[in-house]
Coordinates of C-alpha atoms in Angstrom, one line a residue:
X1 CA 83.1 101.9 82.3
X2 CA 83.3 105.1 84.1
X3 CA 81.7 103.5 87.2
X4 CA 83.5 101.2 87.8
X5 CA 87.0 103.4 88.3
X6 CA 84.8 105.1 90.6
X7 CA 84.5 102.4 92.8
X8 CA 88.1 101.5 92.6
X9 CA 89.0 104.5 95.4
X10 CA 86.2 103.7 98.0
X11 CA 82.8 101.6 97.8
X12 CA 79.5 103.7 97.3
X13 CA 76.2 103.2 100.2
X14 CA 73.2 102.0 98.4
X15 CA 70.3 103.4 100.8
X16 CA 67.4 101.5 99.0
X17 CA 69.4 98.6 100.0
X18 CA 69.7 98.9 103.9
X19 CA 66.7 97.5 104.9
X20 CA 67.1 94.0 104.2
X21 CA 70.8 94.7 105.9
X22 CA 68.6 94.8 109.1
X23 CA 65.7 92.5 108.4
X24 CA 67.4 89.6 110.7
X25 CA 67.5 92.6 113.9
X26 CA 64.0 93.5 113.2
X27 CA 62.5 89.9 112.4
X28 CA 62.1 88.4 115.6
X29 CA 61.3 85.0 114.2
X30 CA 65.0 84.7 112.7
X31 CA 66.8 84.7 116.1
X32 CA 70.5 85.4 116.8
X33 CA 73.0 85.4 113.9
X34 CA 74.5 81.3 113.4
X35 CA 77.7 81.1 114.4
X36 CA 79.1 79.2 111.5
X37 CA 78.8 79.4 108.0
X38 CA 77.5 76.2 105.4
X39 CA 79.7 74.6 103.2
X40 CA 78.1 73.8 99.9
X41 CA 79.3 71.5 97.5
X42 CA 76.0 71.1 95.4
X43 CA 74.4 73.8 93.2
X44 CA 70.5 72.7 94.2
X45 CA 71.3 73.3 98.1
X46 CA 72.8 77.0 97.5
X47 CA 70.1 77.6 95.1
X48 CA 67.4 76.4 98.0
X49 CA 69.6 78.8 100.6
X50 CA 69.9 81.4 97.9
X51 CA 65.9 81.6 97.2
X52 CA 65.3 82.0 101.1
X53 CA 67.4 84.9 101.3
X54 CA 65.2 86.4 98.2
X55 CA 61.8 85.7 99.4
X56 CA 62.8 87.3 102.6
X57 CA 64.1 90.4 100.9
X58 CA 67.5 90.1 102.1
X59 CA 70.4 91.3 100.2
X60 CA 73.0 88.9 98.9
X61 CA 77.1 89.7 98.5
X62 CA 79.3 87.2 96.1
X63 CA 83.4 86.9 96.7
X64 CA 84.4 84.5 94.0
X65 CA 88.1 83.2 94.7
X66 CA 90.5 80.2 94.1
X67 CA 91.3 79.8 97.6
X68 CA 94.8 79.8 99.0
X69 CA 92.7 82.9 100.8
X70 CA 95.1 86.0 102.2
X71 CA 94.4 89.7 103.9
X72 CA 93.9 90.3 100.0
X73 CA 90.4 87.9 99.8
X74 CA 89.7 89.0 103.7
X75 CA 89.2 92.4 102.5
X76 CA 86.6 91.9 100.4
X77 CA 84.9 90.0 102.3
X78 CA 84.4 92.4 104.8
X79 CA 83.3 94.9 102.7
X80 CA 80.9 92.5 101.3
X81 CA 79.6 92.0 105.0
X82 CA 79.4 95.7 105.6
X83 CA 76.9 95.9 102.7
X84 CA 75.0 92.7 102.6
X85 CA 72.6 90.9 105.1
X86 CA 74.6 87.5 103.8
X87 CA 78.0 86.2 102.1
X88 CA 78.9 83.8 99.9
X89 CA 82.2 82.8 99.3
X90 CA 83.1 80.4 96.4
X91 CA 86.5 78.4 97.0
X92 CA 87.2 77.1 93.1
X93 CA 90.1 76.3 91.2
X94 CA 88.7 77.2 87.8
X95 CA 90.7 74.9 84.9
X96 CA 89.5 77.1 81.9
X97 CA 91.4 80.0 83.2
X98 CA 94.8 78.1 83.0
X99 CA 96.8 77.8 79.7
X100 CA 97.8 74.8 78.9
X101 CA 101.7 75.4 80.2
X102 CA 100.8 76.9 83.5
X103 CA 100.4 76.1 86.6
X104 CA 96.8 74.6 86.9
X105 CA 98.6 71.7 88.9
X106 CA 100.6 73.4 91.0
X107 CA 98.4 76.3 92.1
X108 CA 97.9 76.1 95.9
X109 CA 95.0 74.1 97.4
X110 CA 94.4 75.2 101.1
X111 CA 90.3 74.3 101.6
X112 CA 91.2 73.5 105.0
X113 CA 93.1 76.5 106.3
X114 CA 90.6 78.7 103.9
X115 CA 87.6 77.2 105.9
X116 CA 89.9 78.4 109.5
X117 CA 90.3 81.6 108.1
X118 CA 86.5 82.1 107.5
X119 CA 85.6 80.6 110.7
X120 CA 87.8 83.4 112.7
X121 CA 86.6 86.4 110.3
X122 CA 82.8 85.1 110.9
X123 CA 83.7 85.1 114.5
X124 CA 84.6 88.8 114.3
X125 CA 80.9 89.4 113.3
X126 CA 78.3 87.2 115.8
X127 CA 77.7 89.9 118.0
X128 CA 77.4 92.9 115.5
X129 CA 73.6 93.2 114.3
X130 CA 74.8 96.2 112.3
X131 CA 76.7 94.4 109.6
X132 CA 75.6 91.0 107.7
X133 CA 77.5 87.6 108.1
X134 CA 78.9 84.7 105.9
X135 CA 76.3 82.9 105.3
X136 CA 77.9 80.0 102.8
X137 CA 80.5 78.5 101.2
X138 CA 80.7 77.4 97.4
X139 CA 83.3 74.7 97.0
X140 CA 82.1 73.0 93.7
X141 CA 83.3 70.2 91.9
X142 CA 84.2 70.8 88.1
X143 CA 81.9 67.9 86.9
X144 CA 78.9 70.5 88.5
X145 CA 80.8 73.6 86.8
X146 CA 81.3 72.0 83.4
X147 CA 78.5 69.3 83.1
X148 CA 78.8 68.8 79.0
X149 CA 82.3 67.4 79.0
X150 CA 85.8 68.3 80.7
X151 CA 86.7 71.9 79.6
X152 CA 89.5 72.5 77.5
X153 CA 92.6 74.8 77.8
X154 CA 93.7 75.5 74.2
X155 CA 93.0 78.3 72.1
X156 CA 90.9 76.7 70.2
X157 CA 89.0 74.7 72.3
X158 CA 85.9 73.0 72.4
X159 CA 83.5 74.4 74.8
X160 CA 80.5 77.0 75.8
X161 CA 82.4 80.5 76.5
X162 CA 82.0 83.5 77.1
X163 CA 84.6 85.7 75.5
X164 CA 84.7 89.6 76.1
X165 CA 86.6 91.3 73.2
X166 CA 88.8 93.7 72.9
X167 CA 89.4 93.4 76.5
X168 CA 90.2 89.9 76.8
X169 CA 92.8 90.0 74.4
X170 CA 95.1 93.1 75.6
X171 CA 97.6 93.5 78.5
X172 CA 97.1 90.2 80.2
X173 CA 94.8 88.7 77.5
X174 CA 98.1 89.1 75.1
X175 CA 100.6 87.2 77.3
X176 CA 97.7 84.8 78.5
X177 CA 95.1 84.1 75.9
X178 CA 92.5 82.2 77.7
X179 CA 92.8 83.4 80.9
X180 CA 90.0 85.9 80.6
X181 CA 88.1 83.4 78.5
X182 CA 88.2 81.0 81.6
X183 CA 87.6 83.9 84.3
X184 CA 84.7 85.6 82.4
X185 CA 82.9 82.2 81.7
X186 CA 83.2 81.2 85.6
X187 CA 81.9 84.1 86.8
X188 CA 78.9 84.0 84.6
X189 CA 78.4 80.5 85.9
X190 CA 78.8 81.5 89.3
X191 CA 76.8 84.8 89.0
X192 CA 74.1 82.5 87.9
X193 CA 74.2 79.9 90.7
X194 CA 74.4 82.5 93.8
X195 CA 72.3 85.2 92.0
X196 CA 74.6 87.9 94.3
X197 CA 72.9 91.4 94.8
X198 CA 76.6 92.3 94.4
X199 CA 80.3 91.2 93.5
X200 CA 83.4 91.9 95.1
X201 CA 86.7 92.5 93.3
X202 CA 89.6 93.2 94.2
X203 CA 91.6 96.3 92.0
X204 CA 95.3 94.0 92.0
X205 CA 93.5 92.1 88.9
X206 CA 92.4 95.7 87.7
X207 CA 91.8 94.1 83.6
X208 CA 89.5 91.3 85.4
X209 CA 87.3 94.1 86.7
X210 CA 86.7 95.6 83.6
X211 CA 86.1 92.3 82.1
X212 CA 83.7 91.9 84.6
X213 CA 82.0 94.7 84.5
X214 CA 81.4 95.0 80.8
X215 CA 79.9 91.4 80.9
X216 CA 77.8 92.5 83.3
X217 CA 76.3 95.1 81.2
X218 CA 76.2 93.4 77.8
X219 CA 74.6 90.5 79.6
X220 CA 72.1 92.6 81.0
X221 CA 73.1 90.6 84.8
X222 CA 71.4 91.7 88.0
X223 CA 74.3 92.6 90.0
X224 CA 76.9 95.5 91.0
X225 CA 80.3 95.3 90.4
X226 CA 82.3 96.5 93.9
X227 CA 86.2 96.9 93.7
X228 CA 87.7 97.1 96.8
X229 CA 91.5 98.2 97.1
X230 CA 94.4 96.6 96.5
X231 CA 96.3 95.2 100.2
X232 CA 99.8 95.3 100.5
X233 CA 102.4 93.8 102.6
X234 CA 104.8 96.1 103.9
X235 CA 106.9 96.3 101.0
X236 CA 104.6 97.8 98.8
X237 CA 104.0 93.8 97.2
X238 CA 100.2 93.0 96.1
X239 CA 99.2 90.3 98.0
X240 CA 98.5 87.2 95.6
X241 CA 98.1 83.8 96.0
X242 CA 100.7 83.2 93.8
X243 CA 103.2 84.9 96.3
X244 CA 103.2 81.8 98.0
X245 CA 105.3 79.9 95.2
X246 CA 108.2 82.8 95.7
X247 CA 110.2 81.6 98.9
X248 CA 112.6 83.9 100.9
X249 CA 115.1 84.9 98.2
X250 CA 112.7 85.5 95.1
X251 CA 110.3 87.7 97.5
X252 CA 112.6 90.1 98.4
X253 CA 113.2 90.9 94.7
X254 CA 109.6 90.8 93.8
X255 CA 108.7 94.3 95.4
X256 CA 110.5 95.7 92.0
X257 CA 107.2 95.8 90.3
X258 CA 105.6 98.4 92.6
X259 CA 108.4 100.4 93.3
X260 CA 108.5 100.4 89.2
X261 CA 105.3 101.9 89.1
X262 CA 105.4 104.2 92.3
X263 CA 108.2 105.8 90.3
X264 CA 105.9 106.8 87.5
X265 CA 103.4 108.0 89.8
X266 CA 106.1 110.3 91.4
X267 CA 106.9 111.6 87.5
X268 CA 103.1 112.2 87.2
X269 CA 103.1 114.7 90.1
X270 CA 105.8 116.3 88.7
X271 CA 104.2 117.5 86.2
X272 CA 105.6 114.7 83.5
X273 CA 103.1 113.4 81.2
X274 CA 104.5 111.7 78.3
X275 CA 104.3 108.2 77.9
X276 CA 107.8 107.2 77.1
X277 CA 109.2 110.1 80.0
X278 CA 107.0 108.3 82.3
X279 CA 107.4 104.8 81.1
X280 CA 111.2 105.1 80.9
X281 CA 111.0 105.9 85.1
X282 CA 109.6 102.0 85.6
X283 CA 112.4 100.6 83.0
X284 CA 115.3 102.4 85.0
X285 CA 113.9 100.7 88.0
X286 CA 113.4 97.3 86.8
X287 CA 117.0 97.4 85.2
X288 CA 118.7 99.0 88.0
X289 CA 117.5 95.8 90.1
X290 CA 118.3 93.0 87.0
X291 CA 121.9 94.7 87.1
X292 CA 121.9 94.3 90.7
X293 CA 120.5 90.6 90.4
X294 CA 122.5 89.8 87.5
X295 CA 125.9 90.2 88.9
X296 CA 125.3 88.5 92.4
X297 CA 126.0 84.8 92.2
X298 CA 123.7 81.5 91.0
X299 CA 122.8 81.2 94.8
X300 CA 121.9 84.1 95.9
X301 CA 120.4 86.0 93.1
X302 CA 116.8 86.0 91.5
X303 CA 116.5 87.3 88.2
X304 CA 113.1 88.2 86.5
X305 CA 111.3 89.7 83.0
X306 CA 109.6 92.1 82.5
X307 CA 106.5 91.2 80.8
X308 CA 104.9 95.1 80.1
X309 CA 104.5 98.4 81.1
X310 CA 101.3 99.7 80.3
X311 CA 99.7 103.4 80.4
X312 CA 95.8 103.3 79.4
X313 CA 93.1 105.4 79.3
X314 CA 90.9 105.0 82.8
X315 CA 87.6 104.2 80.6
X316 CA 88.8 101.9 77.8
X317 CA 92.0 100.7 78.9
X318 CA 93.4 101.8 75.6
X319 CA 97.7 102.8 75.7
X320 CA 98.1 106.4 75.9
X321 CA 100.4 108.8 74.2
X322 CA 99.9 112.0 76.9
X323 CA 98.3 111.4 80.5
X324 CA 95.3 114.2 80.6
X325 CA 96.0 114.9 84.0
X326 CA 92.2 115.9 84.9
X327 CA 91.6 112.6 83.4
X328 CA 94.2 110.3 84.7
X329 CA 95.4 107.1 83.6
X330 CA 95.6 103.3 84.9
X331 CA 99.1 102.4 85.1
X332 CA 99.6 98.5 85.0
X333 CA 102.4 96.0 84.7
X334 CA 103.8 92.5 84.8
X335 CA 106.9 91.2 85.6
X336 CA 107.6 87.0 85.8
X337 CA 110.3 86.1 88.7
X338 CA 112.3 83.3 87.1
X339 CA 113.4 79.5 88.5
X340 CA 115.8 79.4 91.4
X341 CA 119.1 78.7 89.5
X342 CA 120.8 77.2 92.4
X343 CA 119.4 76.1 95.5
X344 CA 121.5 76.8 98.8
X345 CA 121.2 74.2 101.9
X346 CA 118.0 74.1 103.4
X347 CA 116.4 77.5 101.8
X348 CA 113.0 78.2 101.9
X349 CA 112.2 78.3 98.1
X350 CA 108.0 78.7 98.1
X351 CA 105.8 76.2 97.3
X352 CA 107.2 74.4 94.0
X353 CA 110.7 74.2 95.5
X354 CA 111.8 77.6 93.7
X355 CA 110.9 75.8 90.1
X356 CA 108.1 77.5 89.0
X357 CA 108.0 81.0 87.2
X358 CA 106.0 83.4 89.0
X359 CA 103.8 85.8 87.6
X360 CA 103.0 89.2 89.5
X361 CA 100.8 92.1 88.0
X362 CA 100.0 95.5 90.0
X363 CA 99.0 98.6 88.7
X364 CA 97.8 102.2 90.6
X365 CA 95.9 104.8 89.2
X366 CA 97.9 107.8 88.4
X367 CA 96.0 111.0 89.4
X368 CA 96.8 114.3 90.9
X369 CA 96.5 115.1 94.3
X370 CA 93.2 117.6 95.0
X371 CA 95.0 121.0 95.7
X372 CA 97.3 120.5 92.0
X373 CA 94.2 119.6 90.0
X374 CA 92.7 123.0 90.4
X375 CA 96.2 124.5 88.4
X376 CA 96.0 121.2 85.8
X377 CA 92.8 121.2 84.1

C-alpha cells in the first residue's frame, strides 16, 4: 500500500503514457476536440466508445461519483484530463453502499446541474490540445448495475460482492458495515464497464482509497489508482456532498472536525508522539465546541458526536501506540452533526429541512516538515 500514500501528496507523470495524450493533435483524420461530452445511459454504447479509444491507443481516465458534483469531484477531473487523452465520468447513486437506516432516499440528486457543471469545465478545455477532454458520461440505471435481482442493504444479504477484509470492516467499515461492501463491489463493476487506464480519488474518503487500491491488486485489475487532494472551503471543511443537507446553522459548527485534527498535527510538530497526548488535543477541541453548543439555546445551537479519532499506520491503517515520525501516520475521524432541535422562522436548514444526521469524515497525514526530519529519524 506504500504507493498509494505516495500519490496522496501530488500525482506522478507516466512518460510511456503521453503519446496517446497527443494522438488526437497529431492524427489529422480526428479533427478538432467535440465540444460536448456523450451521456451514456447503456453499458453496450460506452463499451463501443470505450473500444475506439483502445484500438486507437488512447489513454482512458475514470472519475466514479454519486453526483451532487462540487470543487471536490471538479478536481479530479481535471487531473484526470491533465493525464488522459479522454474522461469518463460516472454520475450513480449506488444502493449497496447505503445501510438500511441511511439516507439512500434522501441523498441529493442533481443530474441536471451535474451535466451544467461538466459542460462549463469541458468548455475550459476546447482550445487546449495539450490536455485530454471529457469524453462521456455514465449515468446507469440500477436494473443495468444489478441485473440478477434488486440488491440488498442488510448485513447479510443476498447478492454477488466483493468484500475486502480487514479493511472494510475498521474505522468507517465499523460504524457502517456495508458501506465498503457496496463501494468496493461498484467500482469493480464500473472498472469493468469503462476499462479506465486510470482512477481518480479523492484523499477526503482516504479508507475508500485503500479499499480501492488493494482490490485492485488482489484482483490483478488493469488500472492505476490516483488520489488527488482533499479541497476545502475556507474554513478548513472537506467538501462533501453531504454538506449540502447541513444548512446555515449546522455548517458553521461542522468545521470542528478539521480544526480537531489540525490540532494534532500542531502536537506532531512539536515533537509529541504519543497516541493518547496527541489524541487527547482533538477531544479538547471537539468538547470545547459541545460545551459551547450545549449551553446556547434549542434555536440556535447544533450539537454533534463524535464518532472516532483514529491514528493508523500510513501502510496498513492499523491504530498506533507511538507516531514514528520518519514514518508518519494517517490521522482520520468522524463526527455526525445531529437534527435541528428547533427550527427558527424562515432558516435555511440544508436539504432535509435540518432532520437528517450528517455524517462528516476528514483526515491529514501527519508528517514533519523537510528541515525537522533530518533531526527526527
Amino acid at each position: 500500500m506504500a504507493n498509494i500514500i505516495r500519490r496522496v501528496n501530488g500525482t506522478a507523470n507516466d512518460d510511456r503514457l503521453s503519446l496517446s495524450k497527443y494522438l488526437h493533435v497529431l492524427n489529422p483524420q480526428s479533427g478538432p476536440k467535440p465540444r460536448s461530452f456523450q451521456v451514456f445511459t447503456h453499458i453496450p454504447s460506452l463499451r463501443t466508445a470505450r473500444r475506439h479509444a483502445m484500438l486507437a491507443g488512447e489513454s482512458v481516465g475514470f472519475v466514479p461519483t454519486m453526483g451532487a458534483l462540487h470543487k471536490g469531484h471538479l478536481a479530479l477531473i481535471r487531473q484526470a484530463v491533465q493525464e488522459n487523452t479522454h474522461v469518463y465520468v460516472s454520475i450513480y447513486v449506488n444502493p449497496t453502499q447505503f445501510g438500511v437506516n441511511e439516507d439512500l432516499g434522501s441523498y441529493p440528486q442533481t443530474l441536471p446541474t451535474d451535466l451544467q457543471q461538466l459542460r462549463a469545465l469541458t468548455a475550459e478545455y476546447w482550445d487546449n490540445d495539450s490536455v485530454g477532454q471529457i469524453t462521456g458520461v455514465f449515468t446507469p440505471k440500477t436494473r443495468d448495475m444489478y441485473p440478477g435481482f434488486k440488491p440488498t442493504s442488510e448485513v447479510d444479504g443476498h447478492g454477488s460482492f466483493v468484500t475486502i477484509t480487514p479493511l472494510s470492516s475498521m474505522l468507517e467499515g465499523a460504524s457502517r458495515p456495508v458501506f465498503f461492501r457496496g463501494v468496493a463491489t461498484v467500482c469493480m463493476k464500473l472498472f469493468n464497464i469503462v476499462q479506465p487506464d486510470r482512477v481518480y480519488f479523492g484523499q477526503k474518503d482516504i479508507q475508500q482509497t485503500y479499499v480501492i487500491q488493494r482490490m485492485v491488486d488482489d484482483f490483478h485489475l488493469n488500472t492505476q489508482v490516483r488520489v488527488v487532494p482533499t479541497v476545502r472551503e475556507k474554513d478548513g471543511l472537506a467538501m462533501s456532498s453531504r454538506n449540502e443537507y447541513l444548512g446555515k446553522r449546522r455548517r458553521k459548527v461542522a468545521s470542528v472536525l478539521i480544526r480537531a485534527l489540525r490540532a494534532v498535527r500542531t502536537e506532531f510538530i512539536n515533537g509529541v508522539t504519543g497516541r493518547e497526548e496527541l489524541l487527547s488535543a482533538a477531544h479538547r477541541v471537539v468538547d470545547e465546541e459541545l460545551a459551547k453548543q450545549t449551553a446556547l439555546p434549542p434555536t440556535w445551537r447544533s450539537l454533534f458526536e463524535v464518532d472516532y479519532f483514529s491514528l493508523a499506520d500510513p501502510m496498513r491503517l492499523t491504530e498506533l501506540d507511538t507516531v514514528t515520525p520518519a514514518h508518519g501516520a494517517v490521522l482520520s475521524g468522524a463526527i455526525k452533526m445531529l437534527p435541528v432541535e428547533e427550527a427558527q422562522e424562515n432558516e435555511d436548514l440544508g436539504t432535509g429541512d435540518g432532520k437528517i444526521t450528517v455524517r462528516l469524515i476528514d483526515n491529514l497525514r501527519l508528517e514533519l516538515p523537510s528541515f525537522l526530519r533530518k533531526s527526527n529519524p
